[in-house]
């Protein structure tokens, strides 16, 4: 492209274009009908591509925000513009709702936990140590408090190292080529059901949107396998496709170690009763309840731990502050 990109389609424009395309209007006619001062320059740029005879898949994603473009590029190679837009909009909006759910349930306890650990570490390193040194000038035995200080120091260091390691692992696993390796390792050796459920739900949401647009299971798997920014889902879909190509039934292909076992049971019922949408919705609702329950457990643990540590610190600070008074009273 020979110019700097300054314009993007907003959600309203994309939805409007989708509805008009579904009503058999062309892309140019659709843009003409919804053109206004806010989007006219963007539409002029897009019209230039159309006048030059360029294929939509070669330029349209360039005018989409990244959150839309990364999905749109996966779909447009398989489906027409209107279906690609519908899939993109539905998946992005659903992903936003899911992310909001996780943020609402986990942000407060996680932030509280981290602030508590960092606060205890700094307090133990500075204030607590200074107070013990000050109390030693009164010739009072503070051995038990020194032991407590050492214990708190070790504990806070362990948690700080753990947080640091988890942060490093998170950044490392953000690299797409590492995610599949990590997921396969976890499935083989650690068996973390929560992670399995999270991946399965993500897989299921995209499968549901594909089916909603009338795509077959095989077409859906091909599309999901093409979603490069979600390498784990891409790997699972590719694995299922390979199983199908090798002659396995859809039931056997879906029964694999990478998907939640309960999802497999829902999908088998869906295939046998031709009610995929209903079964997927039921699975996602149950999965959401499970995720909320897990988030609640994490939240309770982090809160109890944080409040317990703060309470222990306050008790020993109180004992330190009372030491001079007890000395004076005993004189």
mmCIF file of C-alpha atoms in Angstrom:
data_model
loop_
_atom_site.group_PDB
_atom_site.id
_atom_site.type_symbol
_atom_site.label_atom_id
_atom_site.label_comp_id
_atom_site.label_asym_id
_atom_site.label_seq_id
_atom_site.Cartn_x
_atom_site.Cartn_y
_atom_site.Cartn_z
ATOM 1 C CA UNK A 1 0.000 0.000 0.000
ATOM 2 C CA UNK A 2 1.359 3.412 -0.971
ATOM 3 C CA UNK A 3 -0.171 5.452 1.867
ATOM 4 C CA UNK A 4 -0.341 5.496 5.600
ATOM 5 C CA UNK A 5 -3.395 3.722 7.015
ATOM 6 C CA UNK A 6 -5.533 6.182 8.996
ATOM 7 C CA UNK A 7 -8.969 4.628 8.695
ATOM 8 C CA UNK A 8 -10.670 1.472 9.945
ATOM 9 C CA UNK A 9 -14.145 0.084 9.547
ATOM 10 C CA UNK A 10 -15.957 0.397 12.868
ATOM 11 C CA UNK A 11 -18.337 -2.254 14.198
ATOM 12 C CA UNK A 12 -21.429 -0.392 13.007
ATOM 13 C CA UNK A 13 -20.080 -0.171 9.434
ATOM 14 C CA UNK A 14 -19.156 -3.855 9.407
ATOM 15 C CA UNK A 15 -22.556 -4.957 10.695
ATOM 16 C CA UNK A 16 -24.354 -2.714 8.225
ATOM 17 C CA UNK A 17 -22.278 -4.010 5.310
ATOM 18 C CA UNK A 18 -22.964 -7.599 6.424
ATOM 19 C CA UNK A 19 -26.737 -7.048 6.509
ATOM 20 C CA UNK A 20 -26.729 -5.345 3.103
ATOM 21 C CA UNK A 21 -24.507 -8.020 1.539
ATOM 22 C CA UNK A 22 -26.883 -10.666 2.902
ATOM 23 C CA UNK A 23 -29.702 -8.777 1.142
ATOM 24 C CA UNK A 24 -27.779 -9.249 -2.161
ATOM 25 C CA UNK A 25 -26.309 -5.752 -2.417
ATOM 26 C CA UNK A 26 -22.720 -5.466 -3.659
ATOM 27 C CA UNK A 27 -19.966 -4.100 -1.441
ATOM 28 C CA UNK A 28 -19.913 -0.796 -3.362
ATOM 29 C CA UNK A 29 -23.709 -0.444 -3.155
ATOM 30 C CA UNK A 30 -23.586 -1.252 0.570
ATOM 31 C CA UNK A 31 -20.979 1.427 1.245
ATOM 32 C CA UNK A 32 -22.880 3.983 -0.843
ATOM 33 C CA UNK A 33 -26.008 3.364 1.245
ATOM 34 C CA UNK A 34 -24.332 3.863 4.637
ATOM 35 C CA UNK A 35 -21.815 6.535 3.636
ATOM 36 C CA UNK A 36 -21.511 9.560 5.942
ATOM 37 C CA UNK A 37 -18.938 12.211 6.839
ATOM 38 C CA UNK A 38 -17.194 9.905 9.319
ATOM 39 C CA UNK A 39 -16.558 7.075 6.872
ATOM 40 C CA UNK A 40 -16.628 8.640 3.401
ATOM 41 C CA UNK A 41 -12.820 8.911 3.088
ATOM 42 C CA UNK A 42 -12.411 5.273 4.138
ATOM 43 C CA UNK A 43 -15.057 4.155 1.623
ATOM 44 C CA UNK A 44 -13.313 6.158 -1.126
ATOM 45 C CA UNK A 45 -10.081 4.272 -0.438
ATOM 46 C CA UNK A 46 -11.914 0.928 -0.571
ATOM 47 C CA UNK A 47 -13.698 1.951 -3.785
ATOM 48 C CA UNK A 48 -10.316 2.669 -5.386
ATOM 49 C CA UNK A 49 -9.359 -0.975 -4.854
ATOM 50 C CA UNK A 50 -12.665 -2.154 -6.337
ATOM 51 C CA UNK A 51 -12.294 0.122 -9.386
ATOM 52 C CA UNK A 52 -8.795 -1.284 -9.918
ATOM 53 C CA UNK A 53 -10.291 -4.772 -10.019
ATOM 54 C CA UNK A 54 -8.526 -6.013 -6.870
ATOM 55 C CA UNK A 55 -9.929 -9.054 -5.081
ATOM 56 C CA UNK A 56 -11.580 -8.287 -1.736
ATOM 57 C CA UNK A 57 -9.381 -10.763 0.138
ATOM 58 C CA UNK A 58 -6.268 -8.878 -0.996
ATOM 59 C CA UNK A 59 -7.116 -5.534 0.664
ATOM 60 C CA UNK A 60 -10.233 -5.591 2.871
ATOM 61 C CA UNK A 61 -8.449 -6.762 6.055
ATOM 62 C CA UNK A 62 -6.076 -3.817 5.722
ATOM 63 C CA UNK A 63 -8.944 -1.539 6.795
ATOM 64 C CA UNK A 64 -9.921 -3.643 9.808
ATOM 65 C CA UNK A 65 -8.659 -3.249 13.346
ATOM 66 C CA UNK A 66 -6.287 -6.041 14.368
ATOM 67 C CA UNK A 67 -8.854 -7.810 16.549
ATOM 68 C CA UNK A 68 -11.062 -8.220 13.448
ATOM 69 C CA UNK A 69 -8.358 -8.598 10.798
ATOM 70 C CA UNK A 70 -6.697 -11.652 12.353
ATOM 71 C CA UNK A 71 -9.989 -13.593 12.180
ATOM 72 C CA UNK A 72 -11.178 -12.158 8.877
ATOM 73 C CA UNK A 73 -7.976 -13.237 7.122
ATOM 74 C CA UNK A 74 -8.620 -16.814 8.278
ATOM 75 C CA UNK A 75 -12.187 -16.902 6.970
ATOM 76 C CA UNK A 76 -12.067 -14.991 3.685
ATOM 77 C CA UNK A 77 -9.993 -17.717 2.015
ATOM 78 C CA UNK A 78 -12.840 -20.184 2.567
ATOM 79 C CA UNK A 79 -16.073 -18.187 2.641
ATOM 80 C CA UNK A 80 -17.634 -15.170 0.852
ATOM 81 C CA UNK A 81 -17.395 -11.684 2.333
ATOM 82 C CA UNK A 82 -20.743 -11.665 4.148
ATOM 83 C CA UNK A 83 -20.140 -14.981 5.959
ATOM 84 C CA UNK A 84 -16.548 -13.996 6.769
ATOM 85 C CA UNK A 85 -17.813 -10.734 8.285
ATOM 86 C CA UNK A 86 -20.503 -12.516 10.278
ATOM 87 C CA UNK A 87 -18.038 -15.039 11.687
ATOM 88 C CA UNK A 88 -15.533 -12.317 12.520
ATOM 89 C CA UNK A 89 -18.039 -10.062 14.291
ATOM 90 C CA UNK A 90 -19.676 -12.860 16.289
ATOM 91 C CA UNK A 91 -16.408 -14.457 17.405
ATOM 92 C CA UNK A 92 -14.770 -11.154 18.375
ATOM 93 C CA UNK A 93 -17.815 -9.983 20.349
ATOM 94 C CA UNK A 94 -18.147 -13.325 22.127
ATOM 95 C CA UNK A 95 -14.424 -13.295 22.936
ATOM 96 C CA UNK A 96 -14.816 -9.822 24.478
ATOM 97 C CA UNK A 97 -17.640 -11.083 26.710
ATOM 98 C CA UNK A 98 -15.570 -14.092 27.832
ATOM 99 C CA UNK A 99 -12.497 -11.958 28.560
ATOM 100 C CA UNK A 100 -14.660 -9.553 30.557
ATOM 101 C CA UNK A 101 -15.963 -12.491 32.605
ATOM 102 C CA UNK A 102 -12.426 -13.639 33.435
ATOM 103 C CA UNK A 103 -11.302 -10.096 34.263
ATOM 104 C CA UNK A 104 -14.296 -9.464 36.519
ATOM 105 C CA UNK A 105 -13.712 -12.698 38.446
ATOM 106 C CA UNK A 106 -9.924 -12.784 38.698
ATOM 107 C CA UNK A 107 -8.540 -9.238 38.564
ATOM 108 C CA UNK A 108 -9.333 -8.190 42.148
ATOM 109 C CA UNK A 109 -8.065 -11.333 43.960
ATOM 110 C CA UNK A 110 -4.919 -11.569 41.800
ATOM 111 C CA UNK A 111 -4.056 -7.882 42.263
ATOM 112 C CA UNK A 112 -4.761 -8.157 46.007
ATOM 113 C CA UNK A 113 -2.504 -11.202 46.249
ATOM 114 C CA UNK A 114 0.396 -9.571 44.363
ATOM 115 C CA UNK A 115 0.142 -6.292 46.297
ATOM 116 C CA UNK A 116 0.074 -8.229 49.587
ATOM 117 C CA UNK A 117 3.192 -10.255 48.727
ATOM 118 C CA UNK A 118 5.121 -7.200 47.512
ATOM 119 C CA UNK A 119 3.937 -5.146 50.504
ATOM 120 C CA UNK A 120 4.940 -7.850 53.016
ATOM 121 C CA UNK A 121 8.324 -8.214 51.327
ATOM 122 C CA UNK A 122 9.044 -4.470 51.519
ATOM 123 C CA UNK A 123 7.679 -4.187 55.058
ATOM 124 C CA UNK A 124 9.781 -7.131 56.236
ATOM 125 C CA UNK A 125 12.863 -5.727 54.522
ATOM 126 C CA UNK A 126 12.578 -2.241 55.983
ATOM 127 C CA UNK A 127 10.082 -1.481 58.772
ATOM 128 C CA UNK A 128 9.978 -4.875 60.524
ATOM 129 C CA UNK A 129 13.778 -5.178 60.543
ATOM 130 C CA UNK A 130 14.223 -1.630 61.886
ATOM 131 C CA UNK A 131 11.668 -2.208 64.644
ATOM 132 C CA UNK A 132 13.406 -5.397 65.799
ATOM 133 C CA UNK A 133 16.763 -3.591 65.875
ATOM 134 C CA UNK A 134 15.186 -0.804 67.930
ATOM 135 C CA UNK A 135 13.664 -3.287 70.400
ATOM 136 C CA UNK A 136 17.029 -5.020 70.833
ATOM 137 C CA UNK A 137 18.313 -1.813 72.464
ATOM 138 C CA UNK A 138 15.959 -2.561 75.375
ATOM 139 C CA UNK A 139 17.774 -5.865 75.989
ATOM 140 C CA UNK A 140 14.604 -7.856 75.395
ATOM 141 C CA UNK A 141 14.747 -11.380 73.936
ATOM 142 C CA UNK A 142 13.113 -11.220 70.523
ATOM 143 C CA UNK A 143 14.264 -14.583 69.238
ATOM 144 C CA UNK A 144 10.751 -15.723 68.422
ATOM 145 C CA UNK A 145 10.126 -12.542 66.421
ATOM 146 C CA UNK A 146 13.403 -12.971 64.543
ATOM 147 C CA UNK A 147 12.311 -16.483 63.610
ATOM 148 C CA UNK A 148 8.984 -15.086 62.416
ATOM 149 C CA UNK A 149 10.781 -12.423 60.416
ATOM 150 C CA UNK A 150 12.967 -15.055 58.747
ATOM 151 C CA UNK A 151 9.909 -17.203 57.988
ATOM 152 C CA UNK A 152 8.032 -14.274 56.446
ATOM 153 C CA UNK A 153 11.142 -13.323 54.481
ATOM 154 C CA UNK A 154 11.495 -16.847 53.054
ATOM 155 C CA UNK A 155 7.775 -17.084 52.313
ATOM 156 C CA UNK A 156 7.584 -13.702 50.555
ATOM 157 C CA UNK A 157 10.735 -14.486 48.543
ATOM 158 C CA UNK A 158 9.307 -17.823 47.431
ATOM 159 C CA UNK A 159 6.085 -16.189 46.272
ATOM 160 C CA UNK A 160 7.917 -13.350 44.522
ATOM 161 C CA UNK A 161 10.081 -15.868 42.674
ATOM 162 C CA UNK A 162 6.956 -17.869 41.809
ATOM 163 C CA UNK A 163 5.225 -14.752 40.434
ATOM 164 C CA UNK A 164 8.356 -13.890 38.438
ATOM 165 C CA UNK A 165 8.624 -17.434 37.031
ATOM 166 C CA UNK A 166 4.938 -17.449 36.090
ATOM 167 C CA UNK A 167 5.377 -14.090 34.348
ATOM 168 C CA UNK A 168 8.381 -15.426 32.388
ATOM 169 C CA UNK A 169 6.441 -18.567 31.427
ATOM 170 C CA UNK A 170 3.450 -16.463 30.368
ATOM 171 C CA UNK A 171 5.620 -14.295 28.120
ATOM 172 C CA UNK A 172 7.402 -17.363 26.742
ATOM 173 C CA UNK A 173 4.159 -19.186 25.986
ATOM 174 C CA UNK A 174 2.736 -16.136 24.235
ATOM 175 C CA UNK A 175 4.969 -17.160 21.337
ATOM 176 C CA UNK A 176 2.668 -19.198 19.062
ATOM 177 C CA UNK A 177 5.241 -21.898 18.298
ATOM 178 C CA UNK A 178 5.593 -22.696 22.022
ATOM 179 C CA UNK A 179 1.906 -22.908 22.926
ATOM 180 C CA UNK A 180 1.184 -26.249 21.252
ATOM 181 C CA UNK A 181 4.302 -27.832 22.808
ATOM 182 C CA UNK A 182 3.242 -26.600 26.250
ATOM 183 C CA UNK A 183 -0.375 -27.741 25.815
ATOM 184 C CA UNK A 184 0.664 -31.230 24.680
ATOM 185 C CA UNK A 185 3.052 -31.509 27.642
ATOM 186 C CA UNK A 186 0.379 -30.384 30.115
ATOM 187 C CA UNK A 187 -2.183 -32.803 28.677
ATOM 188 C CA UNK A 188 0.256 -35.694 28.850
ATOM 189 C CA UNK A 189 1.810 -35.144 32.271
ATOM 190 C CA UNK A 190 -0.093 -32.582 34.362
ATOM 191 C CA UNK A 191 -3.742 -33.092 33.393
ATOM 192 C CA UNK A 192 -4.993 -29.602 34.285
ATOM 193 C CA UNK A 193 -8.738 -29.915 33.680
ATOM 194 C CA UNK A 194 -9.375 -26.171 33.993
ATOM 195 C CA UNK A 195 -7.024 -25.408 31.102
ATOM 196 C CA UNK A 196 -8.579 -28.223 29.071
ATOM 197 C CA UNK A 197 -12.048 -26.794 29.667
ATOM 198 C CA UNK A 198 -10.879 -23.288 28.729
ATOM 199 C CA UNK A 199 -9.416 -24.463 25.392
ATOM 200 C CA UNK A 200 -12.447 -26.659 24.665
ATOM 201 C CA UNK A 201 -14.845 -23.778 25.302
ATOM 202 C CA UNK A 202 -12.849 -21.523 22.957
ATOM 203 C CA UNK A 203 -12.892 -24.263 20.317
ATOM 204 C CA UNK A 204 -16.611 -24.765 20.855
ATOM 205 C CA UNK A 205 -17.494 -21.083 20.481
ATOM 206 C CA UNK A 206 -15.845 -20.872 17.064
ATOM 207 C CA UNK A 207 -17.399 -24.189 15.985
ATOM 208 C CA UNK A 208 -20.816 -22.843 17.023
ATOM 209 C CA UNK A 209 -20.417 -19.670 14.945
ATOM 210 C CA UNK A 210 -19.286 -21.711 11.920
ATOM 211 C CA UNK A 211 -22.299 -24.006 12.236
ATOM 212 C CA UNK A 212 -24.561 -20.974 12.683
ATOM 213 C CA UNK A 213 -23.462 -19.829 9.205
ATOM 214 C CA UNK A 214 -24.406 -23.208 7.733
ATOM 215 C CA UNK A 215 -20.894 -24.667 7.466
ATOM 216 C CA UNK A 216 -20.332 -28.417 7.768
ATOM 217 C CA UNK A 217 -18.150 -29.926 10.477
ATOM 218 C CA UNK A 218 -15.413 -30.606 7.919
ATOM 219 C CA UNK A 219 -15.505 -26.998 6.641
ATOM 220 C CA UNK A 220 -15.479 -25.726 10.224
ATOM 221 C CA UNK A 221 -12.397 -27.789 11.051
ATOM 222 C CA UNK A 222 -10.587 -26.476 7.987
ATOM 223 C CA UNK A 223 -11.367 -22.891 9.009
ATOM 224 C CA UNK A 224 -10.343 -23.390 12.659
ATOM 225 C CA UNK A 225 -7.134 -25.089 11.514
ATOM 226 C CA UNK A 226 -6.363 -21.890 9.595
ATOM 227 C CA UNK A 227 -6.611 -19.603 12.659
ATOM 228 C CA UNK A 228 -2.879 -19.055 13.077
ATOM 229 C CA UNK A 229 -3.122 -16.645 16.046
ATOM 230 C CA UNK A 230 -4.763 -19.448 18.077
ATOM 231 C CA UNK A 231 -2.177 -22.209 17.537
ATOM 232 C CA UNK A 232 -3.671 -24.669 20.046
ATOM 233 C CA UNK A 233 -7.112 -24.547 18.388
ATOM 234 C CA UNK A 234 -5.448 -24.753 14.983
ATOM 235 C CA UNK A 235 -3.529 -27.846 16.098
ATOM 236 C CA UNK A 236 -6.642 -29.555 17.511
ATOM 237 C CA UNK A 237 -8.640 -28.881 14.332
ATOM 238 C CA UNK A 238 -5.755 -30.120 12.169
ATOM 239 C CA UNK A 239 -5.508 -33.254 14.309
ATOM 240 C CA UNK A 240 -9.253 -33.934 13.897
ATOM 241 C CA UNK A 241 -8.958 -33.323 10.139
ATOM 242 C CA UNK A 242 -6.086 -35.813 9.888
ATOM 243 C CA UNK A 243 -8.144 -38.379 11.762
ATOM 244 C CA UNK A 244 -11.068 -37.885 9.386
ATOM 245 C CA UNK A 245 -8.816 -38.122 6.310
ATOM 246 C CA UNK A 246 -7.337 -41.374 7.627
ATOM 247 C CA UNK A 247 -10.828 -42.903 7.677
ATOM 248 C CA UNK A 248 -11.851 -42.353 11.304
ATOM 249 C CA UNK A 249 -15.469 -41.525 12.082
ATOM 250 C CA UNK A 250 -16.303 -38.053 13.369
ATOM 251 C CA UNK A 251 -17.093 -39.617 16.769
ATOM 252 C CA UNK A 252 -13.628 -41.181 17.067
ATOM 253 C CA UNK A 253 -11.920 -38.062 15.711
ATOM 254 C CA UNK A 254 -13.563 -35.894 18.371
ATOM 255 C CA UNK A 255 -12.596 -38.301 21.146
ATOM 256 C CA UNK A 256 -9.039 -37.119 21.737
ATOM 257 C CA UNK A 257 -6.868 -36.026 24.644
ATOM 258 C CA UNK A 258 -6.887 -32.383 23.608
ATOM 259 C CA UNK A 259 -10.603 -31.730 24.153
ATOM 260 C CA UNK A 260 -12.670 -31.829 27.310
ATOM 261 C CA UNK A 261 -14.272 -35.280 27.725
ATOM 262 C CA UNK A 262 -17.620 -33.732 28.602
ATOM 263 C CA UNK A 263 -17.528 -31.752 25.331
ATOM 264 C CA UNK A 264 -17.073 -35.030 23.471
ATOM 265 C CA UNK A 265 -20.221 -36.408 25.098
ATOM 266 C CA UNK A 266 -22.197 -33.282 24.162
ATOM 267 C CA UNK A 267 -20.969 -33.399 20.556
ATOM 268 C CA UNK A 268 -21.836 -37.098 20.192
ATOM 269 C CA UNK A 269 -25.402 -36.379 21.347
ATOM 270 C CA UNK A 270 -25.517 -33.385 18.993
ATOM 271 C CA UNK A 271 -24.404 -35.460 16.000
ATOM 272 C CA UNK A 272 -26.879 -38.245 16.724
ATOM 273 C CA UNK A 273 -29.808 -35.851 17.296
ATOM 274 C CA UNK A 274 -28.879 -33.165 14.718
ATOM 275 C CA UNK A 275 -29.036 -30.488 17.415
ATOM 276 C CA UNK A 276 -25.501 -29.134 17.382
ATOM 277 C CA UNK A 277 -26.421 -25.530 18.236
ATOM 278 C CA UNK A 278 -28.470 -26.538 21.262
ATOM 279 C CA UNK A 279 -25.855 -28.988 22.561
ATOM 280 C CA UNK A 280 -22.994 -26.511 22.118
ATOM 281 C CA UNK A 281 -24.973 -23.793 23.914
ATOM 282 C CA UNK A 282 -25.678 -26.229 26.760
ATOM 283 C CA UNK A 283 -22.001 -27.181 27.004
ATOM 284 C CA UNK A 284 -20.887 -23.532 26.995
ATOM 285 C CA UNK A 285 -23.387 -22.650 29.729
ATOM 286 C CA UNK A 286 -22.169 -25.529 31.928
ATOM 287 C CA UNK A 287 -18.555 -24.711 31.116
ATOM 288 C CA UNK A 288 -19.113 -21.082 32.113
ATOM 289 C CA UNK A 289 -20.557 -22.215 35.442
ATOM 290 C CA UNK A 290 -17.510 -24.450 35.993
ATOM 291 C CA UNK A 291 -15.126 -21.609 35.123
ATOM 292 C CA UNK A 292 -16.929 -19.222 37.473
ATOM 293 C CA UNK A 293 -16.760 -21.842 40.219
ATOM 294 C CA UNK A 294 -13.001 -22.293 39.666
ATOM 295 C CA UNK A 295 -12.519 -18.515 39.612
ATOM 296 C CA UNK A 296 -14.484 -18.292 42.856
ATOM 297 C CA UNK A 297 -12.202 -20.901 44.479
ATOM 298 C CA UNK A 298 -9.086 -19.043 43.328
ATOM 299 C CA UNK A 299 -10.581 -15.780 44.548
ATOM 300 C CA UNK A 300 -11.392 -17.207 47.997
ATOM 301 C CA UNK A 301 -7.897 -18.721 48.316
ATOM 302 C CA UNK A 302 -6.130 -15.498 47.333
ATOM 303 C CA UNK A 303 -8.317 -13.394 49.645
ATOM 304 C CA UNK A 304 -7.913 -15.715 52.655
ATOM 305 C CA UNK A 305 -4.161 -15.962 52.103
ATOM 306 C CA UNK A 306 -3.778 -12.204 51.707
ATOM 307 C CA UNK A 307 -5.880 -11.371 54.760
ATOM 308 C CA UNK A 308 -4.127 -14.066 56.829
ATOM 309 C CA UNK A 309 -0.672 -12.717 56.009
ATOM 310 C CA UNK A 310 -1.776 -9.150 56.805
ATOM 311 C CA UNK A 311 -3.302 -10.321 60.108
ATOM 312 C CA UNK A 312 -0.072 -12.120 61.112
ATOM 313 C CA UNK A 313 1.985 -9.024 60.320
ATOM 314 C CA UNK A 314 -0.347 -6.802 62.371
ATOM 315 C CA UNK A 315 -0.213 -9.162 65.358
ATOM 316 C CA UNK A 316 3.580 -9.155 65.471
ATOM 317 C CA UNK A 317 3.809 -5.411 64.879
ATOM 318 C CA UNK A 318 1.423 -4.992 67.805
ATOM 319 C CA UNK A 319 3.669 -7.212 69.954
ATOM 320 C CA UNK A 320 6.715 -5.175 68.967
ATOM 321 C CA UNK A 321 4.995 -1.903 69.822
ATOM 322 C CA UNK A 322 3.914 -3.256 73.223
ATOM 323 C CA UNK A 323 7.417 -4.452 74.149
ATOM 324 C CA UNK A 324 8.670 -1.059 75.475
ATOM 325 C CA UNK A 325 5.498 -0.619 77.532
ATOM 326 C CA UNK A 326 5.915 -4.090 79.059
ATOM 327 C CA UNK A 327 9.546 -3.297 79.912
ATOM 328 C CA UNK A 328 8.584 -0.019 81.633
ATOM 329 C CA UNK A 329 5.740 -1.729 83.497
ATOM 330 C CA UNK A 330 8.096 -4.410 84.850
ATOM 331 C CA UNK A 331 10.610 -1.869 86.193
#
